[in-house]
PDB file of C-alpha atoms in Angstrom:
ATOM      1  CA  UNK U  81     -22.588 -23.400 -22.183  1.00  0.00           C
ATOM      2  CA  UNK U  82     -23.662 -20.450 -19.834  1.00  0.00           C
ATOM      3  CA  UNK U  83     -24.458 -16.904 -21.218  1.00  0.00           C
ATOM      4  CA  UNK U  84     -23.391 -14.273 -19.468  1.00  0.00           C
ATOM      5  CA  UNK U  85     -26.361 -13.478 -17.263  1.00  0.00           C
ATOM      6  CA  UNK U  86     -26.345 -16.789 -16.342  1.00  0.00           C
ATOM      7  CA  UNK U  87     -22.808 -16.723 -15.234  1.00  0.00           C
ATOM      8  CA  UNK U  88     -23.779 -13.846 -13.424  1.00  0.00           C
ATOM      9  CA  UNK U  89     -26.422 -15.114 -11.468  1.00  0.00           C
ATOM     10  CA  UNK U  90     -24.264 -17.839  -9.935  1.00  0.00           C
ATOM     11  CA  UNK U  91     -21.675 -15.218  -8.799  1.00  0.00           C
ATOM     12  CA  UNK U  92     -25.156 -13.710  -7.165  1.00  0.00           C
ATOM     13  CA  UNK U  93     -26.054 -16.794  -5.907  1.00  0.00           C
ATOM     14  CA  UNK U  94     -22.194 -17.677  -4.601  1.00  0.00           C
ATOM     15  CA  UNK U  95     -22.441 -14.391  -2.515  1.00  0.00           C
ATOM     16  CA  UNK U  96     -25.816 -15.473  -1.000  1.00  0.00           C
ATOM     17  CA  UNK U  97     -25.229 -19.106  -0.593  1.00  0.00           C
ATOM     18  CA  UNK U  98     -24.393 -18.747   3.113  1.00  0.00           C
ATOM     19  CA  UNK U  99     -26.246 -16.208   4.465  1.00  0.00           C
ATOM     20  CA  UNK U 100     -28.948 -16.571   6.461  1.00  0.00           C
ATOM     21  CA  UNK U 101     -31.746 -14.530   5.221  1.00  0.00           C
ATOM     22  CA  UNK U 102     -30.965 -14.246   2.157  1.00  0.00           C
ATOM     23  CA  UNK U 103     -33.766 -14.477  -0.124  1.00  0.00           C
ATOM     24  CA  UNK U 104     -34.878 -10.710  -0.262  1.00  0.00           C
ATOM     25  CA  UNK U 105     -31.611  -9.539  -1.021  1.00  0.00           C
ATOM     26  CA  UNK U 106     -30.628 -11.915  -3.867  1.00  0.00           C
ATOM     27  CA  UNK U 107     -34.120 -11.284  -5.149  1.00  0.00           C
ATOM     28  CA  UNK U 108     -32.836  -7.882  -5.858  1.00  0.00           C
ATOM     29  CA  UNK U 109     -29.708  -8.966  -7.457  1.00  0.00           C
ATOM     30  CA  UNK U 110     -31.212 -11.294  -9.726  1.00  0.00           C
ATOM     31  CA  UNK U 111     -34.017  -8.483 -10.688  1.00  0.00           C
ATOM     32  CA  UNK U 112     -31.220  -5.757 -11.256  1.00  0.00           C
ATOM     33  CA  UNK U 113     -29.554  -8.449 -13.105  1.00  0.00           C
ATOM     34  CA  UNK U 114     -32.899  -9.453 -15.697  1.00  0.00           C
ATOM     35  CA  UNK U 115     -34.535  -6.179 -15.127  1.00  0.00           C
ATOM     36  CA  UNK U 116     -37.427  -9.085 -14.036  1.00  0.00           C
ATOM     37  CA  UNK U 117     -37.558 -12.210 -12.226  1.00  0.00           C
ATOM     38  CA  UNK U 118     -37.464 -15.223 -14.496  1.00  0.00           C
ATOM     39  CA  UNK U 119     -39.278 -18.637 -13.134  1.00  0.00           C
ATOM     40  CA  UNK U 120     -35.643 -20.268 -14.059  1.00  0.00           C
ATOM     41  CA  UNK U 121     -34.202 -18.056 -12.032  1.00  0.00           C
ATOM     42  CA  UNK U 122     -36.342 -18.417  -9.216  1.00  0.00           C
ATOM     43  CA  UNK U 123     -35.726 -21.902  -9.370  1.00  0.00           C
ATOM     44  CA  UNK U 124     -32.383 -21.842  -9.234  1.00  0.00           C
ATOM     45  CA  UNK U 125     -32.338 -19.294  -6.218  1.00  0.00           C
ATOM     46  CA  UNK U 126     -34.207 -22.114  -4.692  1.00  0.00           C
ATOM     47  CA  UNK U 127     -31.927 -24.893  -5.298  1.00  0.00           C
ATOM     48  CA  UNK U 128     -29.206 -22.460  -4.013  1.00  0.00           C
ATOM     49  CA  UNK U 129     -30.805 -21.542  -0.747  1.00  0.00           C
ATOM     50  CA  UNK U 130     -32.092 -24.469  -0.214  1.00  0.00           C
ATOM     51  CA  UNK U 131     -35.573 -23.863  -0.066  1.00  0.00           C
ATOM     52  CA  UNK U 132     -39.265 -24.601  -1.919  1.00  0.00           C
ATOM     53  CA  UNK U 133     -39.668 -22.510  -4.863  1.00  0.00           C
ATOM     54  CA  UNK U 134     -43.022 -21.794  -3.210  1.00  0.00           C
ATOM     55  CA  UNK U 135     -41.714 -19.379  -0.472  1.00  0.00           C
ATOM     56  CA  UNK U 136     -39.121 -18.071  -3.388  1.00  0.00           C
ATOM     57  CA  UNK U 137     -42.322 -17.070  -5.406  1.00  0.00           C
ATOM     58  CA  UNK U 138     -44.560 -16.430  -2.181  1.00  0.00           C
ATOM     59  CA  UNK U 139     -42.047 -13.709  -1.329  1.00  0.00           C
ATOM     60  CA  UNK U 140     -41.354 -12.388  -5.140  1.00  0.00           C
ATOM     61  CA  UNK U 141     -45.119 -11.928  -5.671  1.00  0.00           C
ATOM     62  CA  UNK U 142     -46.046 -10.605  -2.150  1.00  0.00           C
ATOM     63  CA  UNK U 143     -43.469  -7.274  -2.209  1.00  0.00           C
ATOM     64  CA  UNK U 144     -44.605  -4.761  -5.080  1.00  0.00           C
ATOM     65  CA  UNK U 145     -40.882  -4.303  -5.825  1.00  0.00           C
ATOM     66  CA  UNK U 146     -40.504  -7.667  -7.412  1.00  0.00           C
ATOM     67  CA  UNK U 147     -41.474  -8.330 -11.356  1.00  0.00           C
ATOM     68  CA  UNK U 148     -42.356 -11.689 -12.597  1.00  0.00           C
ATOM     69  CA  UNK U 149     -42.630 -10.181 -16.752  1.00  0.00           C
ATOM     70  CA  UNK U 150     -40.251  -7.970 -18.482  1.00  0.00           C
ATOM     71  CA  UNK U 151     -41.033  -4.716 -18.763  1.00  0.00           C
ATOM     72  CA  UNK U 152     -39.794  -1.899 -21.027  1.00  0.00           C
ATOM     73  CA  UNK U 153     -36.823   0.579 -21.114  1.00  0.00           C
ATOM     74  CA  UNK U 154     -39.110   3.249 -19.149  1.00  0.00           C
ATOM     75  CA  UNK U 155     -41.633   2.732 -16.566  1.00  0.00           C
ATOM     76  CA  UNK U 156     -44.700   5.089 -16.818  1.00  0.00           C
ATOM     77  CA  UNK U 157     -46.931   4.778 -14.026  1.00  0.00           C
ATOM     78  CA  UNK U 158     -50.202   6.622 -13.964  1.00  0.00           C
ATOM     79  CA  UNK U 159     -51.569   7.924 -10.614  1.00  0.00           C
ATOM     80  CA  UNK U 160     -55.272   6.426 -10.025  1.00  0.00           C
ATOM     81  CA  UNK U 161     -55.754   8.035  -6.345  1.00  0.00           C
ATOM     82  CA  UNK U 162     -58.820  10.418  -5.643  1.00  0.00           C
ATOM     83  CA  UNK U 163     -57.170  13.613  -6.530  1.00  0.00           C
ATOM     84  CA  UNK U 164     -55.732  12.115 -10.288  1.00  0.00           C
ATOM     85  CA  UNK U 165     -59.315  10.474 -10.876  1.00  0.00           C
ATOM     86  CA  UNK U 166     -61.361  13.599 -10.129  1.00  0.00           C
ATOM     87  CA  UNK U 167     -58.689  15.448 -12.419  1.00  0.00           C
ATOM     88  CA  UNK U 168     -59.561  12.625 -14.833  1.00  0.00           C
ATOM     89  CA  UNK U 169     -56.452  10.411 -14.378  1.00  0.00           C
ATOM     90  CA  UNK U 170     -58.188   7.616 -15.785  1.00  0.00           C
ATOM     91  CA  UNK U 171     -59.084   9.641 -18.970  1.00  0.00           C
ATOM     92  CA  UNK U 172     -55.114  10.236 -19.363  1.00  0.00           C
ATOM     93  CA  UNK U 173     -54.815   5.751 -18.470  1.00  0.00           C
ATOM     94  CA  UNK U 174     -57.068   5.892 -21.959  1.00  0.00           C
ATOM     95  CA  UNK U 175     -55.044   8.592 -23.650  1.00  0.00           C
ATOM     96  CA  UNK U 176     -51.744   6.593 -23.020  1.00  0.00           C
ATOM     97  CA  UNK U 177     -53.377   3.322 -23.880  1.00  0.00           C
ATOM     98  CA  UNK U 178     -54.425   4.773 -27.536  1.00  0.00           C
ATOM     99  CA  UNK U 179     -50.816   6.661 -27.717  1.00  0.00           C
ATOM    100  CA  UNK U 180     -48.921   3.518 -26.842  1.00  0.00           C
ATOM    101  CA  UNK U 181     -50.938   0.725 -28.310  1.00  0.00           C
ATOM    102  CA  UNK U 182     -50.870  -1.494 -24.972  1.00  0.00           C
ATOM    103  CA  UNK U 183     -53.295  -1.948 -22.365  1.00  0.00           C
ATOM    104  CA  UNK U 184     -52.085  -1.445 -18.475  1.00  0.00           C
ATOM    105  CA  UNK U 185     -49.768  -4.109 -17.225  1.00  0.00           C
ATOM    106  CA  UNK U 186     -48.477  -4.214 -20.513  1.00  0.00           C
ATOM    107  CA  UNK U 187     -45.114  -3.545 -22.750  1.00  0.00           C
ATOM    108  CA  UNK U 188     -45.268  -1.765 -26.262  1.00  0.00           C
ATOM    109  CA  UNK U 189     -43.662  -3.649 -29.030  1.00  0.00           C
ATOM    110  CA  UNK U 190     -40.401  -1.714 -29.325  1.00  0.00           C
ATOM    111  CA  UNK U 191     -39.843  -2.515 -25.275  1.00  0.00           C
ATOM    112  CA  UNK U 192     -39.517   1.154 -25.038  1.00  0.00           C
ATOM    113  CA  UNK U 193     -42.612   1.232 -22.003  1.00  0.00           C
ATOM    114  CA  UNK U 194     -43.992  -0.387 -19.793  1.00  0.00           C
ATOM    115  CA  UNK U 195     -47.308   0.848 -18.520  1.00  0.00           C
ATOM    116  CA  UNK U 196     -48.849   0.632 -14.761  1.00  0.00           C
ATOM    117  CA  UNK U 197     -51.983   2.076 -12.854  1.00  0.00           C
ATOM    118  CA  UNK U 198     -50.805   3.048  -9.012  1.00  0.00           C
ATOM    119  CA  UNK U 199     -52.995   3.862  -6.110  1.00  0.00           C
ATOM    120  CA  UNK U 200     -51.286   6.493  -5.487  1.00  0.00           C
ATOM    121  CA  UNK U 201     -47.782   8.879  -6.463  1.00  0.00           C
ATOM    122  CA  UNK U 202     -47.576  11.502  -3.540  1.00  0.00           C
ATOM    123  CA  UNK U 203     -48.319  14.878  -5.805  1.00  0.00           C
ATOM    124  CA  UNK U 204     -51.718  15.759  -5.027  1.00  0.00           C
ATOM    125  CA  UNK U 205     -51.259  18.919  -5.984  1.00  0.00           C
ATOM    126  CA  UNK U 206     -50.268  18.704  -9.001  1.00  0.00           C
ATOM    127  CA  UNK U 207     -53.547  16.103 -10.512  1.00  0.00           C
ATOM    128  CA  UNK U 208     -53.742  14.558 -12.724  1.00  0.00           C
ATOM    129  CA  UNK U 209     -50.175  13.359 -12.499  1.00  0.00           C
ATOM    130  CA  UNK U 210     -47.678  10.286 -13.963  1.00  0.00           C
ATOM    131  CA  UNK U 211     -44.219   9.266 -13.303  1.00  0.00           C
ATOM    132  CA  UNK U 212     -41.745   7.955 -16.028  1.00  0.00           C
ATOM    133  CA  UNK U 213     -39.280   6.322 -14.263  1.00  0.00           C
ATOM    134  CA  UNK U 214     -38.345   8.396 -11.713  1.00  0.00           C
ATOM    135  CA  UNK U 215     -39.276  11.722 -12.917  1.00  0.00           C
ATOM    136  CA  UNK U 216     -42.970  13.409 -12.134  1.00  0.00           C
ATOM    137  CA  UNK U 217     -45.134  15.457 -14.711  1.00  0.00           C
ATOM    138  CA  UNK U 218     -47.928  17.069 -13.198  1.00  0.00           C
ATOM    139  CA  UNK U 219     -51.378  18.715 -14.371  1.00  0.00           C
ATOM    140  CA  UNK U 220     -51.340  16.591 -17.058  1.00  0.00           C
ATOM    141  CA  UNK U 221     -53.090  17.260 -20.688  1.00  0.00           C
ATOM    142  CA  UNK U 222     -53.037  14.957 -24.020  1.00  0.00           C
ATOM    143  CA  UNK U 223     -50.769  17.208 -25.567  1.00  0.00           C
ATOM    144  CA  UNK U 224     -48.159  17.322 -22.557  1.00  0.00           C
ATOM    145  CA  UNK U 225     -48.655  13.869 -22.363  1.00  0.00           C
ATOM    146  CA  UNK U 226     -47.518  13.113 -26.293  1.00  0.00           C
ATOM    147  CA  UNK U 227     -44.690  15.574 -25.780  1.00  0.00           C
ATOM    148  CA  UNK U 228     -43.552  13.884 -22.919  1.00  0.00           C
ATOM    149  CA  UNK U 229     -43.317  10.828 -24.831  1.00  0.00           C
ATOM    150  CA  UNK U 230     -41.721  12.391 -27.801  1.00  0.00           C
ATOM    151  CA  UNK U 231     -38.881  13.074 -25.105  1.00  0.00           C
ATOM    152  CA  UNK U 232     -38.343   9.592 -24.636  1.00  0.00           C
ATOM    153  CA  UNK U 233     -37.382   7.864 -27.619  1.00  0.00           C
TER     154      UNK U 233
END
């Protein structure tokens, strides 16, 4: 019997089945559809396509947009470029790591956040700086940074 996601996926994978080219796009599908790309999954958009799961993962681990793990409810990426670390972005990586219980790359518990290191956010000017989801919080502190949390419960 096939859950609903399931279900789902082959209506994805019915809309793809024809078109050259394919791949990226119901890549994206299947990720908005998991929130993450599951190896069954994968496999199956294989099958369907009619190609090796080897380019189907060589493409979903190659583009930064593609997750292999699930992550949590709210994505909080920390800025690691030069202006955030000589602000002491990495300070704030520690801060969050205590405050959340999980080490980078990781998901708390509860699935309420995921969080990430990035190279770089764009908002220099306002170091050191994070992103949950997609809002920005600049000139960062530990006690902005635990009522920022608090805001996301």
């Amino acid at each position: 019997m096939l859950d609903q996601k399931e279900r789902e996926l082959d209506q994805i994978l019915q809309q793809y089945k024809k078109q050259k080219g394919a791949l990226i796009p119901t890549l994206q599908a299947t990720q908005e559809l998991y929130g993450y790309l599951p190896k069954k999954a994968m496999e199956k958009i294989a099958k369907s396509l009619r190609i090796p799961f080897s380019e189907v993962f060589g493409v979903a681990t190659f583009y930064a947009q593609f997750k292999l793990q699930p992550h949590g409810r709210h994505l909080i990426r920390i800025c690691s470029g030069t202006a955030c670390h000589v602000s002491r972005g990495t300070h704030l990586l520690e801060i969050l790591e205590q405050e959340l219980g999980i080490k980078k790359g990781e998901i708390t518990q509860d699935e309420r956040f995921t969080l990430e290191s990035v190279a770089c956010l764009g908002a220099c000017g306002l170091a050191p700086v994070m992103m949950i989801n997609d809002e920005t919080f600049g000139r960062l502190t530990r006690d902005k940074i635990n009522e920022i949390l608090n805001y996301y419960e």
